[in-house]
Coordinates of C-alpha atoms in Angstrom, one line a residue:
M1 CA 20.5 -9.4 30.6
F2 CA 17.1 -10.6 29.6
G3 CA 14.1 -11.5 31.7
E4 CA 13.1 -15.1 32.3
N5 CA 9.8 -14.6 30.5
P6 CA 10.4 -15.3 26.8
C7 CA 7.8 -12.6 26.0
D8 CA 10.3 -10.0 27.4
T9 CA 12.5 -10.4 24.3
I10 CA 12.0 -9.9 20.6
M11 CA 13.4 -12.4 18.2
I12 CA 14.5 -11.1 14.9
K13 CA 14.9 -14.0 12.6
C14 CA 17.3 -13.9 9.6
T15 CA 14.3 -14.8 7.4
L16 CA 13.0 -11.3 7.9
K17 CA 16.0 -9.7 6.3
K18 CA 14.7 -10.2 2.8
Y19 CA 11.8 -8.0 3.7
L20 CA 14.0 -5.3 5.2
I21 CA 16.3 -4.6 2.2
G22 CA 18.3 -1.5 2.9
V23 CA 17.4 -1.4 6.6
V24 CA 19.5 -2.3 9.6
I25 CA 17.8 -2.9 13.0
L26 CA 19.7 -1.7 16.0
G27 CA 19.1 -1.4 19.7
S28 CA 19.3 2.2 20.9
E29 CA 22.4 1.5 23.0
A30 CA 24.2 -0.4 20.2
D31 CA 27.2 0.7 18.3
Q32 CA 26.0 1.3 14.8
N33 CA 29.4 0.5 13.3
D34 CA 29.6 -3.0 14.8
T35 CA 26.0 -4.3 15.0
N36 CA 24.9 -6.9 12.6
V37 CA 21.6 -8.8 12.4
T38 CA 22.5 -12.4 12.7
D39 CA 20.4 -15.6 12.4
D40 CA 18.9 -15.0 15.8
T41 CA 19.4 -11.5 17.2
T42 CA 17.7 -11.0 20.6
V43 CA 16.9 -7.5 21.5
D44 CA 15.8 -6.4 25.0
K45 CA 12.2 -5.3 24.9
G46 CA 13.1 -2.3 26.9
L47 CA 15.4 -0.9 24.2
S48 CA 13.8 1.1 21.5
L49 CA 14.4 -0.3 18.1
Q50 CA 15.7 2.2 15.5
L51 CA 15.6 1.8 11.8
W52 CA 18.6 3.2 10.0
R53 CA 18.2 3.4 6.3
I54 CA 21.3 2.7 4.3
Q55 CA 22.1 5.5 1.9
G56 CA 24.2 6.0 -1.2
N57 CA 25.2 3.2 -3.5
L58 CA 23.3 0.5 -1.6
D59 CA 20.0 2.2 -2.3
E60 CA 20.7 2.2 -6.0
E61 CA 21.8 -1.4 -5.9
V62 CA 18.7 -2.5 -4.1
I63 CA 16.4 -0.7 -6.5
D64 CA 18.2 -2.1 -9.5
E65 CA 18.0 -5.7 -8.1
F66 CA 14.3 -5.2 -7.2
Y67 CA 13.3 -4.2 -10.8
E68 CA 15.4 -6.9 -12.4
R69 CA 13.0 -9.4 -10.9
G70 CA 10.4 -8.4 -13.5
A71 CA 6.8 -7.6 -12.3
V72 CA 5.3 -7.9 -15.8
D73 CA 5.7 -10.5 -18.5
E74 CA 3.8 -9.9 -21.8
D75 CA 1.1 -7.8 -20.1
S76 CA 0.6 -10.3 -17.3
F77 CA 1.9 -10.0 -13.7
T78 CA 4.5 -12.5 -12.6
W79 CA 3.6 -12.2 -8.9
T80 CA 7.3 -12.2 -8.1
A81 CA 7.7 -8.4 -7.8
F82 CA 5.8 -5.2 -7.4
P83 CA 4.6 -3.5 -10.6
Y84 CA 4.9 0.1 -11.6
L85 CA 1.8 2.2 -11.4
E86 CA 1.7 2.5 -15.2
D87 CA 1.7 -1.3 -15.5
I88 CA -1.3 -1.5 -13.1
N89 CA -3.3 1.1 -14.9
R90 CA -2.6 -0.6 -18.3
Y91 CA -3.6 -4.0 -16.8
L92 CA -7.0 -2.6 -15.6
V93 CA -7.7 -1.0 -19.0
K94 CA -6.9 -4.3 -20.7
L95 CA -9.3 -6.2 -18.5
A96 CA -12.1 -3.7 -19.2
S97 CA -11.6 -4.1 -23.0
S98 CA -11.4 -7.9 -22.7
Y99 CA -14.4 -8.8 -20.5
P100 CA -17.9 -7.4 -20.9
Y101 CA -18.6 -7.5 -17.2
V102 CA -15.6 -5.4 -16.3
T103 CA -15.4 -1.6 -16.4
V104 CA -12.7 0.7 -15.1
T105 CA -13.2 4.4 -14.2
A106 CA -11.1 7.1 -12.6
I107 CA -13.0 8.1 -9.5
G108 CA -10.6 11.0 -8.8
W109 CA -7.2 12.5 -9.7
T110 CA -4.3 13.0 -7.4
S111 CA -2.4 16.3 -6.8
R112 CA 0.2 14.8 -9.2
H113 CA -2.5 14.2 -11.9
N114 CA -2.5 10.4 -11.6
P115 CA -5.9 8.7 -11.9
I116 CA -7.4 6.9 -8.9
S117 CA -8.6 3.9 -10.8
M118 CA -11.5 1.7 -9.7
L119 CA -12.4 -1.6 -11.3
K120 CA -16.0 -2.8 -11.3
I121 CA -17.0 -6.5 -11.8
S122 CA -20.7 -6.9 -12.2
N123 CA -23.5 -8.8 -14.1
E124 CA -25.5 -5.6 -13.7
R125 CA -28.3 -7.5 -12.0
P126 CA -30.7 -5.1 -10.3
G127 CA -30.6 -5.2 -6.6
N128 CA -27.0 -6.5 -6.3
H129 CA -25.2 -5.6 -3.1
A130 CA -22.1 -3.5 -3.6
I131 CA -18.7 -4.6 -2.1
L132 CA -15.7 -2.3 -2.1
I133 CA -12.2 -3.6 -1.8
E134 CA -9.5 -0.9 -1.3
A135 CA -5.8 -1.3 -1.1
G136 CA -2.7 0.8 -1.2
M137 CA -3.9 3.6 1.1
H138 CA -0.3 4.0 2.4
G139 CA 2.4 4.3 -0.2
N140 CA 4.6 1.7 1.4
E141 CA 1.9 -1.0 1.6
W142 CA 3.0 -2.7 -1.6
T143 CA 1.7 -6.2 -0.6
T144 CA -1.8 -4.9 -0.2
V145 CA -1.7 -3.6 -3.8
L146 CA -0.5 -7.0 -5.0
S147 CA -3.2 -8.8 -3.0
A148 CA -6.0 -6.7 -4.6
L149 CA -4.5 -7.4 -8.1
Y150 CA -4.3 -11.1 -7.4
F151 CA -7.9 -11.1 -6.3
I152 CA -8.8 -9.4 -9.6
D153 CA -6.7 -11.8 -11.6
S154 CA -8.3 -14.8 -9.8
I155 CA -12.0 -13.8 -10.1
I156 CA -12.3 -12.3 -13.6
P157 CA -11.2 -15.2 -15.8
D158 CA -13.5 -17.7 -13.9
Y159 CA -16.3 -15.2 -13.4
K160 CA -18.9 -17.2 -15.3
R161 CA -18.2 -20.3 -13.2
L162 CA -18.6 -18.5 -9.9
S163 CA -21.4 -19.2 -7.6
A164 CA -24.5 -17.1 -7.8
Y165 CA -23.7 -15.6 -4.4
L166 CA -20.4 -14.2 -5.7
K167 CA -21.8 -13.2 -9.1
N168 CA -24.8 -11.4 -7.7
R169 CA -22.6 -8.8 -6.2
D170 CA -21.2 -5.6 -7.6
W171 CA -17.5 -5.8 -6.9
Y172 CA -15.7 -2.4 -6.8
I173 CA -11.9 -2.7 -6.4
I174 CA -9.5 0.2 -5.9
P175 CA -6.0 -1.5 -6.2
V176 CA -4.1 1.7 -5.4
L177 CA -5.9 4.4 -3.5
N178 CA -2.6 6.3 -3.1
P179 CA -1.0 6.2 -6.6
D180 CA 1.5 9.0 -6.0
G181 CA 2.7 7.6 -2.7
Y182 CA 2.9 4.0 -4.1
Q183 CA 5.1 5.0 -7.0
Y184 CA 7.2 7.3 -4.9
S185 CA 7.8 4.6 -2.3
I186 CA 8.9 2.1 -5.0
D187 CA 11.1 4.6 -6.8
F188 CA 12.7 6.5 -4.0
D189 CA 11.7 5.8 -0.4
K190 CA 10.5 2.4 0.7
T191 CA 9.2 3.9 4.0
W192 CA 7.0 6.6 2.5
N193 CA 3.4 6.2 3.6
K194 CA 1.7 9.5 2.8
N195 CA 0.4 10.9 -0.5
R196 CA 2.5 13.4 -2.4
R197 CA 0.6 16.7 -2.0
K198 CA 3.0 19.5 -1.7
F199 CA 2.4 22.4 0.8
N200 CA 3.7 25.9 0.6
D201 CA 6.0 25.4 3.5
G202 CA 7.9 22.6 1.7
C203 CA 6.3 19.7 3.6
I204 CA 4.8 16.9 1.5
G205 CA 2.0 14.6 2.0
V206 CA -1.0 13.6 4.2
D207 CA -1.5 10.2 5.9
L208 CA -4.7 9.2 4.1
N209 CA -5.6 6.7 6.8
R210 CA -6.0 9.6 9.2
N211 CA -7.9 11.9 6.8
F212 CA -11.4 10.6 7.5
N213 CA -13.9 12.4 9.7
Y214 CA -14.2 9.6 12.3
N215 CA -12.2 10.7 15.3
W216 CA -10.2 13.0 13.1
S217 CA -7.2 14.7 14.7
L218 CA -7.6 12.7 17.9
S219 CA -5.3 10.0 19.4
G220 CA -2.5 9.0 17.0
Y221 CA -2.9 12.0 14.8
T222 CA -0.6 15.0 14.3
R223 CA -1.1 18.5 12.9
A224 CA 2.6 18.8 12.0
K225 CA 2.7 18.8 8.2
C226 CA 6.1 17.2 7.8
D227 CA 5.3 14.3 10.2
S228 CA 4.5 10.9 8.7
S229 CA 1.1 10.8 10.4
Y230 CA -0.1 14.2 9.4
S231 CA -3.9 14.0 9.3
G232 CA -4.5 17.0 6.9
S233 CA -6.0 20.4 7.5
F234 CA -9.5 18.9 7.8
P235 CA -11.3 15.6 7.2
F236 CA -11.4 14.6 3.5
S237 CA -9.0 17.3 2.6
E238 CA -7.3 15.0 0.1
E239 CA -8.4 14.0 -3.4
E240 CA -7.7 10.3 -2.6
S241 CA -9.9 10.2 0.6
K242 CA -12.7 12.2 -1.2
A243 CA -12.7 9.8 -4.1
F244 CA -15.0 7.3 -2.5
K245 CA -16.6 9.4 0.3
V246 CA -20.1 9.6 -1.3
R247 CA -20.2 6.0 -2.6
P248 CA -22.5 3.7 -0.7
F249 CA -21.3 0.1 -0.2
S250 CA -22.8 -2.8 1.6
I251 CA -19.4 -4.2 2.6
Y252 CA -16.0 -2.5 2.8
L253 CA -12.9 -4.6 2.7
F254 CA -9.4 -3.1 3.0
F255 CA -6.0 -4.8 2.6

């Protein structure tokens, strides 16, 4: 059934199942009622993989189990779960009030009236180079958000002991560029990647990663509003992408 070259097959290890809660992976020719993902499921590379989201009670059970892990403990992150948007914003404000070299500002507001928060870490030394770290452009990129928060949590308490090279930089960190999409993905649809702007025809959302002016609407883009990769009506049409359009940075890092 499979080619002799091991690269002709895809191995789906059971260890991946914990990252695919509520999702079953099937070959396009498989019987959906009988197929299970076992310890080692080999799928022919020629078959298209389809993701079938499990609906109904399972969705509710998965969400309940997810939140029972506890993302926040006494205003600190546990790093064992993904936090709510409100917990993230509260955490950023607390940092700004606790450390003199930390400020937090809303660089924009989403269509659902959520702030796009940016944290700045700086000794305000004249001539500092600016470094931007952005995460959470897609709503379902939860780990990027947690990575940005972990970086913040690691650098701020020890800021005074950092090397001059690190301290003589202005760090700008946007933990969640797509607040609406992030919260919606956690609450309702783990696959949701766009923002939550609502259009008159009933379609919702723009893929922010495709809303910039570089090669806008070319390969990999779509003008179909209900498609998950809809690039918007024009470059920088969305509040999220416009939020840091005019901000000059020496280095741009994205998770």
